[in-house]
mmCIF file of C-alpha atoms in Angstrom:
data_model
loop_
_atom_site.group_PDB
_atom_site.id
_atom_site.type_symbol
_atom_site.label_atom_id
_atom_site.label_comp_id
_atom_site.label_asym_id
_atom_site.label_seq_id
_atom_site.Cartn_x
_atom_site.Cartn_y
_atom_site.Cartn_z
ATOM 1 C CA MET A 1 -77.092 143.420 -78.846
ATOM 2 C CA SER A 2 -78.780 141.535 -81.673
ATOM 3 C CA VAL A 3 -77.538 138.099 -82.724
ATOM 4 C CA GLN A 4 -76.219 137.161 -86.162
ATOM 5 C CA ILE A 5 -76.323 133.543 -87.334
ATOM 6 C CA ILE A 6 -73.755 132.377 -89.892
ATOM 7 C CA GLY A 7 -73.756 129.072 -91.744
ATOM 8 C CA MET A 8 -71.176 127.564 -94.070
ATOM 9 C CA ILE A 9 -71.372 126.182 -97.593
ATOM 10 C CA ALA A 10 -68.812 124.314 -99.662
ATOM 11 C CA PRO A 11 -68.610 123.566 -103.404
ATOM 12 C CA GLN A 12 -69.357 119.872 -102.833
ATOM 13 C CA GLU A 13 -70.938 117.705 -100.154
ATOM 14 C CA ALA A 14 -68.318 116.557 -97.641
ATOM 15 C CA SER A 15 -67.542 116.614 -93.938
ATOM 16 C CA GLU A 16 -65.737 114.578 -91.292
ATOM 17 C CA THR A 17 -68.498 111.989 -91.654
ATOM 18 C CA ILE A 18 -69.236 112.214 -95.391
ATOM 19 C CA SER A 19 -66.606 111.152 -97.926
ATOM 20 C CA ARG A 20 -66.030 113.462 -100.855
ATOM 21 C CA LYS A 21 -67.248 112.159 -104.184
ATOM 22 C CA GLY A 22 -68.041 113.536 -107.598
ATOM 23 C CA PRO A 23 -66.570 116.704 -109.100
ATOM 24 C CA ALA A 24 -64.736 119.315 -107.039
ATOM 25 C CA VAL A 25 -67.435 121.828 -108.009
ATOM 26 C CA ASP A 26 -71.052 120.714 -107.773
ATOM 27 C CA SER A 27 -72.978 123.797 -108.874
ATOM 28 C CA ALA A 28 -76.392 122.261 -108.177
ATOM 29 C CA TYR A 29 -75.326 121.446 -104.615
ATOM 30 C CA VAL A 30 -73.933 124.947 -104.057
ATOM 31 C CA ARG A 31 -77.175 126.463 -105.300
ATOM 32 C CA ALA A 32 -79.342 124.222 -103.109
ATOM 33 C CA PHE A 33 -77.032 124.639 -100.113
ATOM 34 C CA ALA A 34 -77.083 128.442 -100.304
ATOM 35 C CA GLN A 35 -80.837 128.588 -100.816
ATOM 36 C CA ALA A 36 -81.405 126.218 -97.893
ATOM 37 C CA HIS A 37 -79.493 128.591 -95.606
ATOM 38 C CA GLU A 38 -81.510 131.532 -96.855
ATOM 39 C CA HIS A 39 -84.812 129.741 -96.248
ATOM 40 C CA ALA A 40 -83.606 128.490 -92.839
ATOM 41 C CA GLY A 41 -83.105 132.036 -91.567
ATOM 42 C CA PHE A 42 -79.326 132.332 -91.483
ATOM 43 C CA ASP A 43 -77.986 135.893 -91.805
ATOM 44 C CA ARG A 44 -74.764 135.075 -93.614
ATOM 45 C CA ILE A 45 -72.870 132.131 -95.145
ATOM 46 C CA LEU A 46 -69.137 131.459 -94.857
ATOM 47 C CA VAL A 47 -67.360 130.078 -97.924
ATOM 48 C CA PRO A 48 -64.026 128.624 -96.694
ATOM 49 C CA ALA A 49 -60.653 128.524 -98.436
ATOM 50 C CA SER A 50 -57.729 126.136 -98.693
ATOM 51 C CA ALA A 51 -54.774 125.670 -101.026
ATOM 52 C CA THR A 52 -56.528 122.844 -102.889
ATOM 53 C CA SER A 53 -60.204 123.859 -102.882
ATOM 54 C CA PRO A 54 -62.192 125.686 -105.583
ATOM 55 C CA ASP A 55 -61.927 129.479 -105.577
ATOM 56 C CA PRO A 56 -64.153 130.879 -102.788
ATOM 57 C CA LEU A 57 -64.620 134.284 -104.464
ATOM 58 C CA LEU A 58 -66.171 132.652 -107.524
ATOM 59 C CA THR A 59 -68.245 130.373 -105.298
ATOM 60 C CA VAL A 60 -69.629 133.411 -103.463
ATOM 61 C CA ALA A 61 -70.418 135.133 -106.761
ATOM 62 C CA TYR A 62 -72.308 132.060 -107.984
ATOM 63 C CA ALA A 63 -74.209 131.509 -104.731
ATOM 64 C CA ALA A 64 -75.126 135.196 -104.466
ATOM 65 C CA ALA A 65 -76.580 135.096 -107.979
ATOM 66 C CA HIS A 66 -78.949 132.330 -106.838
ATOM 67 C CA THR A 67 -80.103 133.923 -103.572
ATOM 68 C CA GLN A 68 -81.966 137.104 -102.739
ATOM 69 C CA HIS A 69 -80.981 138.557 -99.403
ATOM 70 C CA ILE A 70 -78.634 136.288 -97.440
ATOM 71 C CA LYS A 71 -75.153 137.736 -96.916
ATOM 72 C CA PHE A 72 -71.790 136.059 -97.479
ATOM 73 C CA LEU A 73 -68.494 135.725 -95.658
ATOM 74 C CA LEU A 74 -65.669 135.151 -98.118
ATOM 75 C CA ALA A 75 -62.585 133.423 -96.697
ATOM 76 C CA HIS A 76 -59.425 134.977 -98.125
ATOM 77 C CA ARG A 77 -55.739 134.330 -97.575
ATOM 78 C CA PRO A 78 -53.493 137.406 -97.800
ATOM 79 C CA GLY A 79 -50.271 136.871 -99.657
ATOM 80 C CA PHE A 80 -51.345 135.299 -102.939
ATOM 81 C CA VAL A 81 -53.080 138.293 -104.522
ATOM 82 C CA SER A 82 -51.912 141.891 -104.420
ATOM 83 C CA PRO A 83 -53.967 143.859 -101.855
ATOM 84 C CA THR A 84 -54.615 146.551 -104.469
ATOM 85 C CA LEU A 85 -56.184 143.957 -106.771
ATOM 86 C CA ALA A 86 -58.060 142.292 -103.908
ATOM 87 C CA ALA A 87 -59.496 145.662 -102.893
ATOM 88 C CA ARG A 88 -60.972 146.123 -106.377
ATOM 89 C CA GLN A 89 -62.243 142.544 -106.524
ATOM 90 C CA PHE A 90 -64.025 142.771 -103.183
ATOM 91 C CA ALA A 91 -65.451 146.221 -103.890
ATOM 92 C CA THR A 92 -66.742 145.014 -107.257
ATOM 93 C CA LEU A 93 -68.279 141.900 -105.694
ATOM 94 C CA ASP A 94 -69.861 144.096 -103.032
ATOM 95 C CA HIS A 95 -71.675 146.040 -105.764
ATOM 96 C CA TYR A 96 -72.774 142.973 -107.728
ATOM 97 C CA THR A 97 -74.195 141.356 -104.580
ATOM 98 C CA GLY A 98 -75.931 144.498 -103.348
ATOM 99 C CA GLY A 99 -73.685 144.941 -100.313
ATOM 100 C CA ARG A 100 -73.933 141.346 -99.111
ATOM 101 C CA VAL A 101 -70.220 140.585 -98.731
ATOM 102 C CA ALA A 102 -67.828 140.507 -95.794
ATOM 103 C CA VAL A 103 -64.318 139.010 -95.926
ATOM 104 C CA HIS A 104 -62.665 136.725 -93.377
ATOM 105 C CA TYR A 105 -58.882 137.095 -93.580
ATOM 106 C CA ILE A 106 -56.906 133.950 -92.758
ATOM 107 C CA SER A 107 -53.159 134.380 -92.374
ATOM 108 C CA GLY A 108 -52.612 130.605 -92.349
ATOM 109 C CA GLY A 109 -52.050 128.142 -89.535
ATOM 110 C CA SER A 110 -50.356 125.348 -91.496
ATOM 111 C CA ASP A 111 -46.987 125.674 -93.227
ATOM 112 C CA VAL A 112 -47.848 122.666 -95.391
ATOM 113 C CA ASP A 113 -50.996 124.222 -96.823
ATOM 114 C CA GLN A 114 -49.402 127.644 -97.293
ATOM 115 C CA GLN A 115 -46.464 126.152 -99.163
ATOM 116 C CA ARG A 116 -48.783 124.490 -101.674
ATOM 117 C CA ASP A 117 -49.390 127.986 -103.018
ATOM 118 C CA GLY A 118 -45.761 128.995 -102.748
ATOM 119 C CA ASP A 119 -45.872 130.827 -99.412
ATOM 120 C CA PHE A 120 -42.795 130.045 -97.341
ATOM 121 C CA LEU A 121 -43.054 132.774 -94.720
ATOM 122 C CA SER A 122 -43.017 131.740 -91.073
ATOM 123 C CA HIS A 123 -46.131 131.862 -88.901
ATOM 124 C CA ASP A 124 -45.300 135.236 -87.326
ATOM 125 C CA GLU A 125 -44.208 136.728 -90.653
ATOM 126 C CA ARG A 126 -47.562 135.808 -92.148
ATOM 127 C CA TYR A 127 -49.333 137.909 -89.533
ATOM 128 C CA ALA A 128 -46.945 140.812 -90.096
ATOM 129 C CA ARG A 129 -47.768 140.590 -93.800
ATOM 130 C CA THR A 130 -51.510 140.505 -93.027
ATOM 131 C CA ASP A 131 -51.139 143.691 -90.987
ATOM 132 C CA GLU A 132 -49.566 145.498 -93.939
ATOM 133 C CA TYR A 133 -52.030 143.867 -96.364
ATOM 134 C CA LEU A 134 -55.073 145.126 -94.469
ATOM 135 C CA THR A 135 -53.553 148.574 -94.022
ATOM 136 C CA LEU A 136 -53.045 148.907 -97.771
ATOM 137 C CA LEU A 137 -56.415 147.329 -98.587
ATOM 138 C CA ARG A 138 -58.304 149.812 -96.443
ATOM 139 C CA ARG A 139 -56.414 152.749 -97.963
ATOM 140 C CA VAL A 140 -57.421 151.646 -101.474
ATOM 141 C CA TRP A 141 -61.035 151.436 -100.341
ATOM 142 C CA THR A 142 -61.171 154.787 -98.583
ATOM 143 C CA GLU A 143 -58.712 157.225 -100.150
ATOM 144 C CA SER A 144 -59.930 159.574 -102.861
ATOM 145 C CA GLN A 145 -56.546 160.232 -104.483
ATOM 146 C CA PRO A 146 -53.753 157.957 -105.771
ATOM 147 C CA PHE A 147 -51.053 157.205 -103.201
ATOM 148 C CA ASP A 148 -47.687 155.478 -102.935
ATOM 149 C CA HIS A 149 -46.892 152.670 -100.536
ATOM 150 C CA GLN A 150 -43.456 151.352 -99.626
ATOM 151 C CA GLY A 151 -43.606 148.562 -97.058
ATOM 152 C CA THR A 152 -41.886 145.353 -96.033
ATOM 153 C CA TYR A 153 -44.061 143.077 -98.142
ATOM 154 C CA TYR A 154 -45.752 145.391 -100.651
ATOM 155 C CA GLN A 155 -44.832 148.356 -102.814
ATOM 156 C CA ALA A 156 -47.219 150.380 -104.937
ATOM 157 C CA LYS A 157 -46.947 153.641 -106.841
ATOM 158 C CA GLY A 158 -50.080 155.617 -107.631
ATOM 159 C CA ALA A 159 -52.375 153.035 -106.025
ATOM 160 C CA PHE A 160 -56.051 153.856 -106.531
ATOM 161 C CA SER A 161 -59.386 152.215 -107.224
ATOM 162 C CA GLU A 162 -62.257 153.732 -109.174
ATOM 163 C CA VAL A 163 -64.652 151.291 -107.526
ATOM 164 C CA LYS A 164 -65.270 151.799 -103.830
ATOM 165 C CA PRO A 165 -67.252 149.361 -101.676
ATOM 166 C CA LEU A 166 -71.009 149.743 -101.672
ATOM 167 C CA GLN A 167 -70.838 149.270 -97.908
ATOM 168 C CA GLN A 168 -69.219 152.234 -96.256
ATOM 169 C CA PRO A 169 -66.577 152.888 -95.224
ATOM 170 C CA TYR A 170 -65.434 149.448 -96.450
ATOM 171 C CA VAL A 171 -66.299 145.781 -96.758
ATOM 172 C CA PRO A 172 -66.524 144.358 -93.180
ATOM 173 C CA ILE A 173 -63.350 142.680 -91.931
ATOM 174 C CA PHE A 174 -63.598 139.362 -90.080
ATOM 175 C CA PHE A 175 -60.371 138.006 -88.660
ATOM 176 C CA GLY A 176 -59.212 134.940 -86.713
ATOM 177 C CA GLY A 177 -56.103 133.630 -85.026
ATOM 178 C CA ALA A 178 -55.313 133.129 -81.349
ATOM 179 C CA SER A 179 -51.543 133.662 -81.230
ATOM 180 C CA GLU A 180 -50.057 136.888 -79.855
ATOM 181 C CA PRO A 181 -49.204 138.243 -83.347
ATOM 182 C CA ALA A 182 -52.747 137.438 -84.477
ATOM 183 C CA LEU A 183 -54.353 139.243 -81.555
ATOM 184 C CA LYS A 184 -52.371 142.387 -82.317
ATOM 185 C CA VAL A 185 -53.598 142.362 -85.931
ATOM 186 C CA ALA A 186 -57.143 141.740 -84.713
ATOM 187 C CA GLY A 187 -57.048 144.695 -82.372
ATOM 188 C CA LYS A 188 -55.818 146.974 -85.141
ATOM 189 C CA HIS A 189 -58.045 145.865 -88.028
ATOM 190 C CA ALA A 190 -60.899 143.468 -87.193
ATOM 191 C CA ASP A 191 -64.541 144.496 -87.213
ATOM 192 C CA VAL A 192 -65.426 140.973 -86.059
ATOM 193 C CA TYR A 193 -62.987 138.627 -84.316
ATOM 194 C CA ALA A 194 -63.767 134.944 -84.927
ATOM 195 C CA LEU A 195 -63.167 132.228 -82.328
ATOM 196 C CA TRP A 196 -63.406 128.493 -82.698
ATOM 197 C CA GLY A 197 -65.785 126.791 -80.249
ATOM 198 C CA GLU A 198 -63.812 126.876 -77.032
ATOM 199 C CA SER A 199 -64.926 126.473 -73.422
ATOM 200 C CA LEU A 200 -66.586 129.416 -71.705
ATOM 201 C CA ALA A 201 -63.438 130.166 -69.691
ATOM 202 C CA GLN A 202 -61.109 130.119 -72.696
ATOM 203 C CA SER A 203 -63.565 132.118 -74.806
ATOM 204 C CA ALA A 204 -63.907 134.783 -72.115
ATOM 205 C CA ASP A 205 -60.116 135.029 -71.988
ATOM 206 C CA LEU A 206 -59.848 135.633 -75.742
ATOM 207 C CA VAL A 207 -62.654 138.192 -75.702
ATOM 208 C CA ARG A 208 -60.888 140.098 -72.925
ATOM 209 C CA ARG A 209 -57.512 140.046 -74.686
ATOM 210 C CA VAL A 210 -58.870 141.135 -78.072
ATOM 211 C CA ARG A 211 -60.850 143.938 -76.468
ATOM 212 C CA ALA A 212 -57.676 145.153 -74.775
ATOM 213 C CA GLU A 213 -55.763 145.122 -78.075
ATOM 214 C CA ALA A 214 -58.573 147.009 -79.809
ATOM 215 C CA ALA A 215 -58.804 149.575 -77.006
ATOM 216 C CA ALA A 216 -55.116 150.375 -77.532
ATOM 217 C CA HIS A 217 -56.129 151.599 -81.009
ATOM 218 C CA GLY A 218 -59.274 153.364 -79.781
ATOM 219 C CA ARG A 219 -61.449 150.720 -81.413
ATOM 220 C CA GLU A 220 -64.202 148.260 -80.494
ATOM 221 C CA VAL A 221 -64.537 144.756 -81.920
ATOM 222 C CA GLU A 222 -67.477 142.398 -82.241
ATOM 223 C CA PHE A 223 -67.075 138.652 -81.737
ATOM 224 C CA SER A 224 -68.091 135.451 -83.519
ATOM 225 C CA ILE A 225 -67.808 131.845 -82.353
ATOM 226 C CA SER A 226 -68.138 128.578 -84.310
ATOM 227 C CA PHE A 227 -69.811 125.354 -83.202
ATOM 228 C CA ARG A 228 -71.091 122.123 -84.745
ATOM 229 C CA PRO A 229 -74.433 121.715 -82.886
ATOM 230 C CA ILE A 230 -75.745 118.187 -82.433
ATOM 231 C CA ILE A 231 -79.449 118.285 -81.580
ATOM 232 C CA ALA A 232 -82.181 115.698 -81.098
ATOM 233 C CA PRO A 233 -85.625 115.519 -79.449
ATOM 234 C CA THR A 234 -84.089 114.189 -76.198
ATOM 235 C CA GLU A 235 -80.692 114.680 -74.580
ATOM 236 C CA GLU A 236 -80.059 110.926 -74.614
ATOM 237 C CA GLN A 237 -80.709 110.794 -78.357
ATOM 238 C CA ALA A 238 -78.405 113.776 -78.935
ATOM 239 C CA TRP A 239 -75.481 112.135 -77.132
ATOM 240 C CA ALA A 240 -76.110 108.876 -78.997
ATOM 241 C CA LYS A 241 -76.028 110.870 -82.234
ATOM 242 C CA ALA A 242 -72.701 112.396 -81.136
ATOM 243 C CA GLU A 243 -71.205 108.936 -80.622
ATOM 244 C CA GLU A 244 -72.346 107.900 -84.101
ATOM 245 C CA ILE A 245 -70.659 111.015 -85.525
ATOM 246 C CA LEU A 246 -67.435 110.167 -83.684
ATOM 247 C CA ALA A 247 -67.471 106.611 -85.046
ATOM 248 C CA ALA A 248 -68.041 107.899 -88.582
ATOM 249 C CA THR A 249 -65.269 110.469 -88.155
ATOM 250 C CA ARG A 250 -62.832 107.743 -87.142
ATOM 251 C CA SER A 251 -63.725 105.693 -90.200
ATOM 252 C CA LYS A 252 -63.115 108.672 -92.513
ATOM 253 C CA GLN A 253 -59.989 109.951 -90.774
ATOM 254 C CA VAL A 254 -57.416 108.803 -93.336
ATOM 255 C CA PRO A 255 -59.011 110.437 -96.399
ATOM 256 C CA ILE A 256 -59.695 113.636 -94.438
ATOM 257 C CA ALA A 257 -56.096 113.884 -93.253
ATOM 258 C CA HIS A 258 -54.844 113.277 -96.790
ATOM 259 C CA ALA A 259 -57.129 115.952 -98.230
ATOM 260 C CA ARG A 260 -56.204 118.588 -95.712
ATOM 261 C CA GLY A 261 -52.511 117.900 -95.331
ATOM 262 C CA ALA A 262 -50.579 117.645 -92.105
ATOM 263 C CA GLY A 263 -52.098 118.952 -88.906
ATOM 264 C CA PRO A 264 -51.921 122.674 -88.223
ATOM 265 C CA GLN A 265 -48.830 122.539 -86.041
ATOM 266 C CA GLN A 266 -48.432 126.329 -86.102
ATOM 267 C CA SER A 267 -52.048 126.994 -85.094
ATOM 268 C CA GLU A 268 -52.612 128.392 -81.628
ATOM 269 C CA GLY A 269 -56.336 127.852 -82.223
ATOM 270 C CA ALA A 270 -55.747 124.111 -82.631
ATOM 271 C CA ARG A 271 -53.659 124.035 -79.459
ATOM 272 C CA ARG A 272 -56.472 125.750 -77.555
ATOM 273 C CA LEU A 273 -59.081 123.279 -78.824
ATOM 274 C CA LEU A 274 -56.871 120.393 -77.755
ATOM 275 C CA ALA A 275 -56.369 122.031 -74.351
ATOM 276 C CA ASP A 276 -60.134 121.922 -73.883
ATOM 277 C CA ALA A 277 -60.210 118.335 -75.163
ATOM 278 C CA ALA A 278 -57.580 117.373 -72.571
ATOM 279 C CA LYS A 279 -60.148 118.205 -69.866
ATOM 280 C CA GLY A 280 -62.416 115.457 -71.191
ATOM 281 C CA ASP A 281 -64.872 114.798 -73.982
ATOM 282 C CA ARG A 282 -67.530 116.891 -72.208
ATOM 283 C CA VAL A 283 -66.700 120.375 -70.944
ATOM 284 C CA ASP A 284 -69.099 122.979 -69.539
ATOM 285 C CA GLU A 285 -71.864 120.328 -69.591
ATOM 286 C CA ARG A 286 -72.649 120.583 -73.342
ATOM 287 C CA LEU A 287 -69.317 121.288 -75.079
ATOM 288 C CA TRP A 288 -68.239 118.064 -76.802
ATOM 289 C CA THR A 289 -64.565 117.913 -77.782
ATOM 290 C CA ALA A 290 -64.170 114.329 -79.040
ATOM 291 C CA VAL A 291 -64.060 115.172 -82.764
ATOM 292 C CA ALA A 292 -61.571 117.991 -82.118
ATOM 293 C CA ARG A 293 -59.337 115.522 -80.284
ATOM 294 C CA GLU A 294 -59.793 112.895 -82.991
ATOM 295 C CA THR A 295 -58.826 115.291 -85.817
ATOM 296 C CA GLY A 296 -55.985 117.050 -84.005
ATOM 297 C CA GLY A 297 -57.897 120.294 -83.451
ATOM 298 C CA ARG A 298 -58.228 120.815 -87.165
ATOM 299 C CA SER A 299 -60.793 123.511 -88.008
ATOM 300 C CA ASN A 300 -63.872 124.325 -85.925
ATOM 301 C CA SER A 301 -64.665 120.831 -84.700
ATOM 302 C CA THR A 302 -66.288 121.197 -81.274
ATOM 303 C CA SER A 303 -70.003 120.701 -80.683
ATOM 304 C CA LEU A 304 -72.763 121.668 -78.299
ATOM 305 C CA VAL A 305 -74.941 118.608 -77.680
ATOM 306 C CA GLY A 306 -78.515 118.343 -76.434
ATOM 307 C CA THR A 307 -82.077 119.198 -77.264
ATOM 308 C CA PRO A 308 -82.622 122.401 -79.265
ATOM 309 C CA GLU A 309 -83.644 124.115 -76.015
ATOM 310 C CA GLN A 310 -80.489 122.967 -74.218
ATOM 311 C CA VAL A 311 -78.153 123.924 -77.073
ATOM 312 C CA ALA A 312 -79.813 127.334 -77.431
ATOM 313 C CA GLU A 313 -79.287 127.946 -73.709
ATOM 314 C CA ALA A 314 -75.646 126.887 -74.013
ATOM 315 C CA LEU A 315 -75.133 129.290 -76.922
ATOM 316 C CA LEU A 316 -76.695 132.108 -74.911
ATOM 317 C CA LYS A 317 -73.943 131.706 -72.305
ATOM 318 C CA TYR A 318 -71.478 132.753 -75.025
ATOM 319 C CA TYR A 319 -73.783 135.577 -76.039
ATOM 320 C CA ASP A 320 -73.609 136.777 -72.446
ATOM 321 C CA LEU A 321 -69.815 137.002 -72.825
ATOM 322 C CA GLY A 322 -70.371 139.555 -75.608
ATOM 323 C CA ILE A 323 -70.162 137.112 -78.524
ATOM 324 C CA THR A 324 -73.025 138.194 -80.750
ATOM 325 C CA THR A 325 -72.331 136.210 -83.935
ATOM 326 C CA LEU A 326 -72.774 132.422 -83.966
ATOM 327 C CA LEU A 327 -71.386 130.290 -86.795
ATOM 328 C CA LEU A 328 -73.317 127.034 -86.844
ATOM 329 C CA ARG A 329 -72.620 124.153 -89.203
ATOM 330 C CA GLY A 330 -73.310 120.473 -88.972
ATOM 331 C CA PHE A 331 -71.644 117.182 -89.747
ATOM 332 C CA ASP A 332 -74.401 116.460 -92.288
ATOM 333 C CA PRO A 333 -74.107 119.970 -93.726
ATOM 334 C CA LEU A 334 -77.230 120.464 -95.840
ATOM 335 C CA VAL A 335 -79.589 118.383 -93.691
ATOM 336 C CA ASP A 336 -78.343 120.022 -90.491
ATOM 337 C CA ALA A 337 -78.710 123.543 -91.914
ATOM 338 C CA ILE A 338 -82.371 122.814 -92.609
ATOM 339 C CA GLU A 339 -82.841 121.325 -89.131
ATOM 340 C CA TYR A 340 -81.157 124.314 -87.454
ATOM 341 C CA GLY A 341 -83.551 126.611 -89.290
ATOM 342 C CA ARG A 342 -86.539 124.621 -88.087
ATOM 343 C CA GLU A 343 -85.502 123.719 -84.529
ATOM 344 C CA LEU A 344 -82.605 125.877 -83.282
ATOM 345 C CA ILE A 345 -82.376 129.321 -84.884
ATOM 346 C CA PRO A 346 -85.882 130.459 -83.871
ATOM 347 C CA LEU A 347 -85.112 129.499 -80.259
ATOM 348 C CA ILE A 348 -81.842 131.424 -80.280
ATOM 349 C CA ARG A 349 -83.500 134.553 -81.628
ATOM 350 C CA GLU A 350 -86.357 134.239 -79.145
ATOM 351 C CA LYS A 351 -83.991 133.903 -76.189
ATOM 352 C CA VAL A 352 -81.847 136.818 -77.342
ATOM 353 C CA ALA A 353 -84.957 138.977 -77.701
ATOM 354 C CA GLN A 354 -85.959 138.039 -74.156
ATOM 355 C CA ARG A 355 -82.533 139.047 -72.852
ATOM 356 C CA GLN A 356 -82.700 142.339 -74.719
ATOM 357 C CA ALA A 357 -86.111 143.058 -73.244
ATOM 358 C CA LEU A 358 -84.824 142.409 -69.729
ATOM 359 C CA ARG A 359 -81.815 144.674 -70.263
ATOM 360 C CA THR A 360 -83.812 147.565 -71.730
ATOM 361 C CA PRO A 361 -84.519 150.116 -68.979
ATOM 362 C CA GLN A 362 -88.219 150.602 -68.417
ATOM 363 C CA ARG A 363 -89.463 154.081 -69.212
ATOM 364 C CA LYS A 364 -90.372 155.999 -66.164
ATOM 365 C CA ALA A 365 -94.022 156.822 -65.811
ATOM 366 C CA ALA A 366 -94.795 160.373 -66.818
#
């Protein structure tokens, strides 16, 4: 099993420790940020979405035009665009980027943020809608003749798209969500199921449950996990750096909460992060949960802390659970992406290659 490394870019410089300033769209920053990931050796870049942020599809299109080979992961919320239109948009973008696009479908974990865009469905209804959305989306991508659809949330007559994805049979589907309704959708549709950075025990539990849901549909699913690595030349320096990040996060907490709205009360993922945080700031030796606790489990906010060697070894424990995609982003986003490329990513790839070599059966002597 090879490893895929994903980073994350945003349309302006900001994080839990860096206050937002300047315009909402900083094209020069996006260009530099995307190119830094490409040069650092990342395989793909996530562009996130919210009800107040710049359009991620247009951000991907811009970043792709200024890079050569790195792939993209477009965050998309079902419910605000017709799935027939979205199918054509994503297929078109797939062609213009040379097959470098995957889409991460986010049903929504916060009523407050969903309602900003006029979505007043309940948490479970949102996942039911996503199920129908993805079913219709995939039909538009794969069917060769117009078809009718009459569902709970969508109706279409003569649905068809002249443009099909460059990637076949369709643009890869990433999906997240840890509630029971989410897991059922994941088992039915996801090519890659995305976890936030949970403890080894909780991560193993989710992997097992998603695999069981997928098996019920005769499918297999790959897995991704997200962390905010904090690395330094020595372990002592890394933990000191973590404490500085926590102090900065506390000082920025009010503007962050205002920008993102109320906490994600409907998010099972947030509840799971806080369950890990309740065990202490340090779990599984290197998993640091203090920022997740401080921000109410909002977003992927857990870290692995140590030297590059120690963090790479910690990540390989998740790889051994069958999680072969690692989403790594820092609290100083651009600077950390460059540092990961120099200090961490080569180690991860080297250690994965060593594991693969050990698992490959030796050819018998003739």
